[in-house]
Amino acid sequence: MLSIPYNPDIYILANRLPIKKYHAYLPWEADYASHPWHHYERDLCKDLPKNKPPLIYYDPSIIWGKYMPDQFLSCVLIVLKNDYTHIATDSYIYVRNDRYREKGKIN
């Protein structure tokens, strides 16, 4: 699973580990992706389309009252729109389409 931008308690509550390299993804991590050091690639925009977790917990809150998610997570929002089902309007949970059989049922 993936919880973004930053909600590490979700992994504990779900008794699950985050996908490799990403327990969160904040604005400065998106900036790092554009300028990696020592050849350590960490770019959710590249990695997520290759390895889509069954569930994404996406909280659209503004980070530090300054950073809008669509400014640094636009690539993730595209993946959410195309490949995931938002299970309820009052929820932050998105289920990958191939895991979502019919409305209200998760495989």
mmCIF file of N, CA and C in Angstrom:
data_model
loop_
_atom_site.group_PDB
_atom_site.id
_atom_site.type_symbol
_atom_site.label_atom_id
_atom_site.label_comp_id
_atom_site.label_asym_id
_atom_site.label_seq_id
_atom_site.Cartn_x
_atom_site.Cartn_y
_atom_site.Cartn_z
ATOM 1 N N MET A 1 0.826 -1.175 0.000
ATOM 2 C CA MET A 1 0.000 0.000 0.000
ATOM 3 C C MET A 1 0.870 1.237 0.000
ATOM 4 N N LEU A 2 0.251 2.347 -0.290
ATOM 5 C CA LEU A 2 0.949 3.627 -0.303
ATOM 6 C C LEU A 2 0.065 4.660 0.374
ATOM 7 N N SER A 3 0.640 5.423 1.287
ATOM 8 C CA SER A 3 -0.065 6.502 1.965
ATOM 9 C C SER A 3 0.662 7.800 1.651
ATOM 10 N N ILE A 4 -0.038 8.715 0.977
ATOM 11 C CA ILE A 4 0.592 9.969 0.572
ATOM 12 C C ILE A 4 -0.314 11.160 0.854
ATOM 13 N N PRO A 5 0.209 12.342 1.010
ATOM 14 C CA PRO A 5 1.613 12.681 1.074
ATOM 15 C C PRO A 5 2.305 12.173 2.340
ATOM 16 N N TYR A 6 1.649 12.265 3.516
ATOM 17 C CA TYR A 6 2.324 11.830 4.735
ATOM 18 C C TYR A 6 1.305 11.425 5.796
ATOM 19 N N ASN A 7 1.150 10.148 5.987
ATOM 20 C CA ASN A 7 0.295 9.598 7.026
ATOM 21 C C ASN A 7 0.861 8.247 7.458
ATOM 22 N N PRO A 8 2.015 8.225 8.110
ATOM 23 C CA PRO A 8 2.645 6.941 8.445
ATOM 24 C C PRO A 8 1.811 6.085 9.390
ATOM 25 N N ASP A 9 0.919 6.678 10.153
ATOM 26 C CA ASP A 9 0.085 5.896 11.060
ATOM 27 C C ASP A 9 -0.861 4.953 10.312
ATOM 28 N N ILE A 10 -1.154 5.258 9.074
ATOM 29 C CA ILE A 10 -2.037 4.402 8.270
ATOM 30 C C ILE A 10 -1.433 3.008 8.106
ATOM 31 N N TYR A 11 -0.117 2.929 7.930
ATOM 32 C CA TYR A 11 0.540 1.621 7.785
ATOM 33 C C TYR A 11 0.400 0.800 9.064
ATOM 34 N N ILE A 12 0.521 1.457 10.190
ATOM 35 C CA ILE A 12 0.397 0.760 11.477
ATOM 36 C C ILE A 12 -1.038 0.280 11.668
ATOM 37 N N LEU A 13 -2.004 1.168 11.401
ATOM 38 C CA LEU A 13 -3.410 0.800 11.573
ATOM 39 C C LEU A 13 -3.831 -0.329 10.625
ATOM 40 N N ALA A 14 -3.268 -0.348 9.430
ATOM 41 C CA ALA A 14 -3.614 -1.387 8.451
ATOM 42 C C ALA A 14 -2.759 -2.641 8.591
ATOM 43 N N ASN A 15 -1.738 -2.585 9.455
ATOM 44 C CA ASN A 15 -0.813 -3.695 9.622
ATOM 45 C C ASN A 15 -0.166 -4.093 8.295
ATOM 46 N N ARG A 16 0.255 -3.058 7.549
ATOM 47 C CA ARG A 16 0.884 -3.251 6.248
ATOM 48 C C ARG A 16 2.139 -2.405 6.149
ATOM 49 N N LEU A 17 3.044 -2.817 5.266
ATOM 50 C CA LEU A 17 4.244 -2.038 4.994
ATOM 51 C C LEU A 17 4.027 -1.185 3.754
ATOM 52 N N PRO A 18 4.723 -0.062 3.670
ATOM 53 C CA PRO A 18 4.619 0.760 2.461
ATOM 54 C C PRO A 18 5.340 0.104 1.292
ATOM 55 N N ILE A 19 5.030 0.572 0.072
ATOM 56 C CA ILE A 19 5.760 0.066 -1.076
ATOM 57 C C ILE A 19 7.222 0.498 -0.947
ATOM 58 N N LYS A 20 8.095 -0.225 -1.595
ATOM 59 C CA LYS A 20 9.530 0.016 -1.499
ATOM 60 C C LYS A 20 9.874 1.477 -1.781
ATOM 61 N N LYS A 21 10.666 2.080 -0.923
ATOM 62 C CA LYS A 21 11.205 3.443 -0.994
ATOM 63 C C LYS A 21 10.228 4.549 -0.595
ATOM 64 N N TYR A 22 8.942 4.244 -0.400
ATOM 65 C CA TYR A 22 7.987 5.335 -0.189
ATOM 66 C C TYR A 22 7.060 5.095 0.993
ATOM 67 N N HIS A 23 7.385 5.686 2.119
ATOM 68 C CA HIS A 23 6.423 5.693 3.222
ATOM 69 C C HIS A 23 5.681 7.020 3.223
ATOM 70 N N ALA A 24 6.173 7.982 2.424
ATOM 71 C CA ALA A 24 5.561 9.295 2.271
ATOM 72 C C ALA A 24 6.110 9.923 0.998
ATOM 73 N N TYR A 25 5.492 11.018 0.576
ATOM 74 C CA TYR A 25 6.021 11.749 -0.575
ATOM 75 C C TYR A 25 5.615 13.206 -0.422
ATOM 76 N N LEU A 26 6.578 13.996 0.001
ATOM 77 C CA LEU A 26 6.348 15.410 0.302
ATOM 78 C C LEU A 26 6.986 16.296 -0.762
ATOM 79 N N PRO A 27 6.695 17.589 -0.760
ATOM 80 C CA PRO A 27 7.201 18.477 -1.819
ATOM 81 C C PRO A 27 8.711 18.415 -2.043
ATOM 82 N N TRP A 28 9.474 18.346 -0.980
ATOM 83 C CA TRP A 28 10.930 18.317 -1.123
ATOM 84 C C TRP A 28 11.407 16.993 -1.703
ATOM 85 N N GLU A 29 10.612 15.931 -1.533
ATOM 86 C CA GLU A 29 10.970 14.653 -2.156
ATOM 87 C C GLU A 29 10.705 14.698 -3.665
ATOM 88 N N ALA A 30 9.679 15.401 -4.057
ATOM 89 C CA ALA A 30 9.420 15.596 -5.488
ATOM 90 C C ALA A 30 10.550 16.420 -6.107
ATOM 91 N N ASP A 31 11.043 17.399 -5.371
ATOM 92 C CA ASP A 31 12.170 18.197 -5.854
ATOM 93 C C ASP A 31 13.430 17.337 -5.953
ATOM 94 N N TYR A 32 13.657 16.490 -4.956
ATOM 95 C CA TYR A 32 14.809 15.584 -4.997
ATOM 96 C C TYR A 32 14.756 14.691 -6.244
ATOM 97 N N ALA A 33 13.554 14.236 -6.602
ATOM 98 C CA ALA A 33 13.405 13.364 -7.771
ATOM 99 C C ALA A 33 13.957 14.024 -9.025
ATOM 100 N N SER A 34 13.865 15.348 -9.090
ATOM 101 C CA SER A 34 14.398 16.077 -10.246
ATOM 102 C C SER A 34 15.910 16.227 -10.200
ATOM 103 N N HIS A 35 16.493 16.083 -8.993
ATOM 104 C CA HIS A 35 17.932 16.285 -8.803
ATOM 105 C C HIS A 35 18.502 15.234 -7.848
ATOM 106 N N PRO A 36 18.467 13.945 -8.222
ATOM 107 C CA PRO A 36 18.958 12.908 -7.297
ATOM 108 C C PRO A 36 20.464 12.995 -7.054
ATOM 109 N N TRP A 37 20.870 12.603 -5.850
ATOM 110 C CA TRP A 37 22.285 12.598 -5.470
ATOM 111 C C TRP A 37 22.831 11.186 -5.567
ATOM 112 N N HIS A 38 24.080 11.089 -5.934
ATOM 113 C CA HIS A 38 24.821 9.819 -5.929
ATOM 114 C C HIS A 38 24.060 8.688 -6.620
ATOM 115 N N HIS A 39 23.316 9.031 -7.641
ATOM 116 C CA HIS A 39 22.596 8.065 -8.463
ATOM 117 C C HIS A 39 21.536 7.278 -7.697
ATOM 118 N N TYR A 40 21.054 7.822 -6.578
ATOM 119 C CA TYR A 40 19.963 7.171 -5.851
ATOM 120 C C TYR A 40 18.646 7.751 -6.356
ATOM 121 N N GLU A 41 18.013 7.003 -7.247
ATOM 122 C CA GLU A 41 16.751 7.429 -7.842
ATOM 123 C C GLU A 41 15.620 7.213 -6.844
ATOM 124 N N ARG A 42 14.820 8.226 -6.677
ATOM 125 C CA ARG A 42 13.635 8.134 -5.815
ATOM 126 C C ARG A 42 12.591 9.062 -6.402
ATOM 127 N N ASP A 43 11.870 8.551 -7.377
ATOM 128 C CA ASP A 43 10.901 9.359 -8.097
ATOM 129 C C ASP A 43 9.585 8.591 -8.200
ATOM 130 N N LEU A 44 8.622 8.999 -7.413
ATOM 131 C CA LEU A 44 7.332 8.316 -7.394
ATOM 132 C C LEU A 44 6.650 8.379 -8.760
ATOM 133 N N CYS A 45 6.895 9.433 -9.509
ATOM 134 C CA CYS A 45 6.299 9.559 -10.844
ATOM 135 C C CYS A 45 6.798 8.472 -11.792
ATOM 136 N N LYS A 46 8.001 8.011 -11.590
ATOM 137 C CA LYS A 46 8.551 6.927 -12.414
ATOM 138 C C LYS A 46 8.201 5.557 -11.835
ATOM 139 N N ASP A 47 8.260 5.429 -10.511
ATOM 140 C CA ASP A 47 8.087 4.129 -9.871
ATOM 141 C C ASP A 47 6.631 3.678 -9.754
ATOM 142 N N LEU A 48 5.723 4.598 -9.482
ATOM 143 C CA LEU A 48 4.328 4.204 -9.264
ATOM 144 C C LEU A 48 3.694 3.544 -10.488
ATOM 145 N N PRO A 49 3.852 4.092 -11.689
ATOM 146 C CA PRO A 49 3.248 3.417 -12.851
ATOM 147 C C PRO A 49 3.787 2.000 -13.083
ATOM 148 N N LYS A 50 5.010 1.724 -12.643
ATOM 149 C CA LYS A 50 5.604 0.394 -12.811
ATOM 150 C C LYS A 50 5.163 -0.579 -11.726
ATOM 151 N N ASN A 51 4.836 -0.065 -10.547
ATOM 152 C CA ASN A 51 4.526 -0.911 -9.397
ATOM 153 C C ASN A 51 3.356 -0.300 -8.626
ATOM 154 N N LYS A 52 2.157 -0.492 -9.137
ATOM 155 C CA LYS A 52 0.965 0.099 -8.524
ATOM 156 C C LYS A 52 0.502 -0.766 -7.359
ATOM 157 N N PRO A 53 0.467 -0.202 -6.163
ATOM 158 C CA PRO A 53 -0.006 -0.985 -5.016
ATOM 159 C C PRO A 53 -1.520 -1.199 -5.101
ATOM 160 N N PRO A 54 -2.034 -2.234 -4.466
ATOM 161 C CA PRO A 54 -3.472 -2.487 -4.506
ATOM 162 C C PRO A 54 -4.299 -1.354 -3.896
ATOM 163 N N LEU A 55 -3.722 -0.647 -2.938
ATOM 164 C CA LEU A 55 -4.457 0.388 -2.235
ATOM 165 C C LEU A 55 -3.590 1.629 -2.045
ATOM 166 N N ILE A 56 -4.174 2.782 -2.272
ATOM 167 C CA ILE A 56 -3.497 4.051 -2.000
ATOM 168 C C ILE A 56 -4.384 4.870 -1.079
ATOM 169 N N TYR A 57 -3.793 5.350 -0.004
ATOM 170 C CA TYR A 57 -4.464 6.265 0.910
ATOM 171 C C TYR A 57 -3.942 7.656 0.556
ATOM 172 N N TYR A 58 -4.813 8.476 -0.029
ATOM 173 C CA TYR A 58 -4.409 9.796 -0.488
ATOM 174 C C TYR A 58 -5.173 10.877 0.256
ATOM 175 N N ASP A 59 -4.448 11.652 1.033
ATOM 176 C CA ASP A 59 -5.011 12.771 1.789
ATOM 177 C C ASP A 59 -4.661 14.054 1.040
ATOM 178 N N PRO A 60 -5.652 14.741 0.472
ATOM 179 C CA PRO A 60 -5.378 15.915 -0.359
ATOM 180 C C PRO A 60 -5.101 17.205 0.418
ATOM 181 N N SER A 61 -4.727 17.090 1.674
ATOM 182 C CA SER A 61 -4.465 18.278 2.490
ATOM 183 C C SER A 61 -3.297 19.093 1.951
ATOM 184 N N ILE A 62 -3.347 20.374 2.204
ATOM 185 C CA ILE A 62 -2.261 21.280 1.826
ATOM 186 C C ILE A 62 -1.137 21.111 2.847
ATOM 187 N N ILE A 63 0.079 20.890 2.377
ATOM 188 C CA ILE A 63 1.228 20.676 3.258
ATOM 189 C C ILE A 63 1.735 22.020 3.769
ATOM 190 N N TRP A 64 1.832 22.129 5.084
ATOM 191 C CA TRP A 64 2.312 23.328 5.766
ATOM 192 C C TRP A 64 1.564 24.591 5.337
ATOM 193 N N GLY A 65 0.331 24.430 4.902
ATOM 194 C CA GLY A 65 -0.468 25.560 4.467
ATOM 195 C C GLY A 65 0.069 26.245 3.223
ATOM 196 N N LYS A 66 0.974 25.579 2.523
ATOM 197 C CA LYS A 66 1.665 26.203 1.400
ATOM 198 C C LYS A 66 1.685 25.360 0.127
ATOM 199 N N TYR A 67 1.891 24.065 0.263
ATOM 200 C CA TYR A 67 2.091 23.201 -0.898
ATOM 201 C C TYR A 67 0.817 22.421 -1.232
ATOM 202 N N MET A 68 0.239 22.738 -2.377
ATOM 203 C CA MET A 68 -0.955 22.033 -2.854
ATOM 204 C C MET A 68 -0.522 20.689 -3.447
ATOM 205 N N PRO A 69 -1.237 19.618 -3.134
ATOM 206 C CA PRO A 69 -0.858 18.304 -3.676
ATOM 207 C C PRO A 69 -0.735 18.274 -5.200
ATOM 208 N N ASP A 70 -1.582 19.003 -5.909
ATOM 209 C CA ASP A 70 -1.492 18.964 -7.366
ATOM 210 C C ASP A 70 -0.238 19.641 -7.901
ATOM 211 N N GLN A 71 0.477 20.374 -7.042
ATOM 212 C CA GLN A 71 1.733 21.000 -7.451
ATOM 213 C C GLN A 71 2.893 20.005 -7.453
ATOM 214 N N PHE A 72 2.872 19.054 -6.546
ATOM 215 C CA PHE A 72 4.003 18.120 -6.454
ATOM 216 C C PHE A 72 3.598 16.663 -6.620
ATOM 217 N N LEU A 73 2.301 16.397 -6.717
ATOM 218 C CA LEU A 73 1.815 15.029 -6.897
ATOM 219 C C LEU A 73 0.950 14.877 -8.143
ATOM 220 N N SER A 74 1.125 15.759 -9.095
ATOM 221 C CA SER A 74 0.244 15.723 -10.276
ATOM 222 C C SER A 74 0.325 14.382 -11.006
ATOM 223 N N CYS A 75 1.501 13.796 -11.080
ATOM 224 C CA CYS A 75 1.637 12.499 -11.754
ATOM 225 C C CYS A 75 0.877 11.405 -11.003
ATOM 226 N N VAL A 76 0.850 11.487 -9.686
ATOM 227 C CA VAL A 76 0.129 10.501 -8.879
ATOM 228 C C VAL A 76 -1.376 10.679 -9.066
ATOM 229 N N LEU A 77 -1.812 11.914 -9.160
ATOM 230 C CA LEU A 77 -3.237 12.172 -9.352
ATOM 231 C C LEU A 77 -3.722 11.602 -10.687
ATOM 232 N N ILE A 78 -2.873 11.610 -11.684
ATOM 233 C CA ILE A 78 -3.215 11.012 -12.982
ATOM 234 C C ILE A 78 -3.365 9.501 -12.844
ATOM 235 N N VAL A 79 -2.446 8.874 -12.124
ATOM 236 C CA VAL A 79 -2.521 7.427 -11.893
ATOM 237 C C VAL A 79 -3.784 7.098 -11.098
ATOM 238 N N LEU A 80 -4.087 7.888 -10.082
ATOM 239 C CA LEU A 80 -5.306 7.659 -9.301
ATOM 240 C C LEU A 80 -6.545 7.752 -10.182
ATOM 241 N N LYS A 81 -6.589 8.751 -11.027
ATOM 242 C CA LYS A 81 -7.754 8.954 -11.898
ATOM 243 C C LYS A 81 -7.924 7.813 -12.896
ATOM 244 N N ASN A 82 -6.823 7.342 -13.477
ATOM 245 C CA ASN A 82 -6.892 6.339 -14.538
ATOM 246 C C ASN A 82 -6.946 4.891 -14.063
ATOM 247 N N ASP A 83 -6.294 4.597 -12.944
ATOM 248 C CA ASP A 83 -6.097 3.200 -12.562
ATOM 249 C C ASP A 83 -6.704 2.800 -11.224
ATOM 250 N N TYR A 84 -7.361 3.722 -10.544
ATOM 251 C CA TYR A 84 -7.906 3.441 -9.213
ATOM 252 C C TYR A 84 -9.351 3.896 -9.104
ATOM 253 N N THR A 85 -10.061 3.278 -8.162
ATOM 254 C CA THR A 85 -11.430 3.663 -7.852
ATOM 255 C C THR A 85 -11.449 4.266 -6.458
ATOM 256 N N HIS A 86 -11.986 5.469 -6.365
ATOM 257 C CA HIS A 86 -12.161 6.141 -5.082
ATOM 258 C C HIS A 86 -13.396 5.507 -4.450
ATOM 259 N N ILE A 87 -13.226 4.818 -3.331
ATOM 260 C CA ILE A 87 -14.322 3.982 -2.844
ATOM 261 C C ILE A 87 -15.476 4.742 -2.195
ATOM 262 N N ALA A 88 -15.251 5.972 -1.751
ATOM 263 C CA ALA A 88 -16.338 6.780 -1.182
ATOM 264 C C ALA A 88 -15.919 8.245 -1.181
ATOM 265 N N THR A 89 -16.861 9.129 -1.376
ATOM 266 C CA THR A 89 -16.527 10.553 -1.456
ATOM 267 C C THR A 89 -15.963 11.095 -0.151
ATOM 268 N N ASP A 90 -16.300 10.493 0.973
ATOM 269 C CA ASP A 90 -15.787 10.964 2.254
ATOM 270 C C ASP A 90 -14.602 10.129 2.743
ATOM 271 N N SER A 91 -13.946 9.451 1.824
ATOM 272 C CA SER A 91 -12.826 8.569 2.150
ATOM 273 C C SER A 91 -11.578 8.998 1.410
ATOM 274 N N TYR A 92 -10.429 8.618 1.948
ATOM 275 C CA TYR A 92 -9.145 8.876 1.297
ATOM 276 C C TYR A 92 -8.611 7.611 0.628
ATOM 277 N N ILE A 93 -9.433 6.582 0.550
ATOM 278 C CA ILE A 93 -8.977 5.282 0.065
ATOM 279 C C ILE A 93 -9.300 5.085 -1.417
ATOM 280 N N TYR A 94 -8.257 4.676 -2.145
ATOM 281 C CA TYR A 94 -8.377 4.356 -3.566
ATOM 282 C C TYR A 94 -7.921 2.920 -3.752
ATOM 283 N N VAL A 95 -8.718 2.141 -4.463
ATOM 284 C CA VAL A 95 -8.405 0.737 -4.709
ATOM 285 C C VAL A 95 -8.097 0.572 -6.196
ATOM 286 N N ARG A 96 -7.018 -0.142 -6.483
ATOM 287 C CA ARG A 96 -6.634 -0.384 -7.877
ATOM 288 C C ARG A 96 -7.793 -1.063 -8.605
ATOM 289 N N ASN A 97 -8.084 -0.618 -9.803
ATOM 290 C CA ASN A 97 -9.265 -1.071 -10.551
ATOM 291 C C ASN A 97 -9.350 -2.587 -10.707
ATOM 292 N N ASP A 98 -8.240 -3.247 -10.915
ATOM 293 C CA ASP A 98 -8.303 -4.700 -11.081
ATOM 294 C C ASP A 98 -8.616 -5.423 -9.777
ATOM 295 N N ARG A 99 -8.520 -4.727 -8.656
ATOM 296 C CA ARG A 99 -8.868 -5.307 -7.359
ATOM 297 C C ARG A 99 -10.291 -4.943 -6.927
ATOM 298 N N TYR A 100 -10.888 -4.051 -7.666
ATOM 299 C CA TYR A 100 -12.223 -3.575 -7.332
ATOM 300 C C TYR A 100 -13.225 -4.212 -8.286
ATOM 301 N N ARG A 101 -13.976 -5.178 -7.826
ATOM 302 C CA ARG A 101 -14.875 -5.935 -8.703
ATOM 303 C C ARG A 101 -16.117 -5.149 -9.072
ATOM 304 N N GLU A 102 -16.902 -4.833 -8.111
ATOM 305 C CA GLU A 102 -18.119 -4.078 -8.341
ATOM 306 C C GLU A 102 -18.292 -3.128 -7.168
ATOM 307 N N LYS A 103 -19.154 -2.173 -7.334
ATOM 308 C CA LYS A 103 -19.310 -1.126 -6.325
ATOM 309 C C LYS A 103 -19.468 -1.731 -4.926
ATOM 310 N N GLY A 104 -18.564 -1.308 -4.060
ATOM 311 C CA GLY A 104 -18.631 -1.748 -2.677
ATOM 312 C C GLY A 104 -17.941 -3.053 -2.365
ATOM 313 N N LYS A 105 -17.376 -3.712 -3.357
ATOM 314 C CA LYS A 105 -16.717 -5.002 -3.094
ATOM 315 C C LYS A 105 -15.262 -4.944 -3.516
ATOM 316 N N ILE A 106 -14.393 -5.311 -2.600
ATOM 317 C CA ILE A 106 -12.956 -5.307 -2.871
ATOM 318 C C ILE A 106 -12.465 -6.738 -2.934
ATOM 319 N N ASN A 107 -11.676 -7.034 -3.949
ATOM 320 C CA ASN A 107 -11.110 -8.373 -4.120
ATOM 321 C C ASN A 107 -9.863 -8.507 -3.285
#
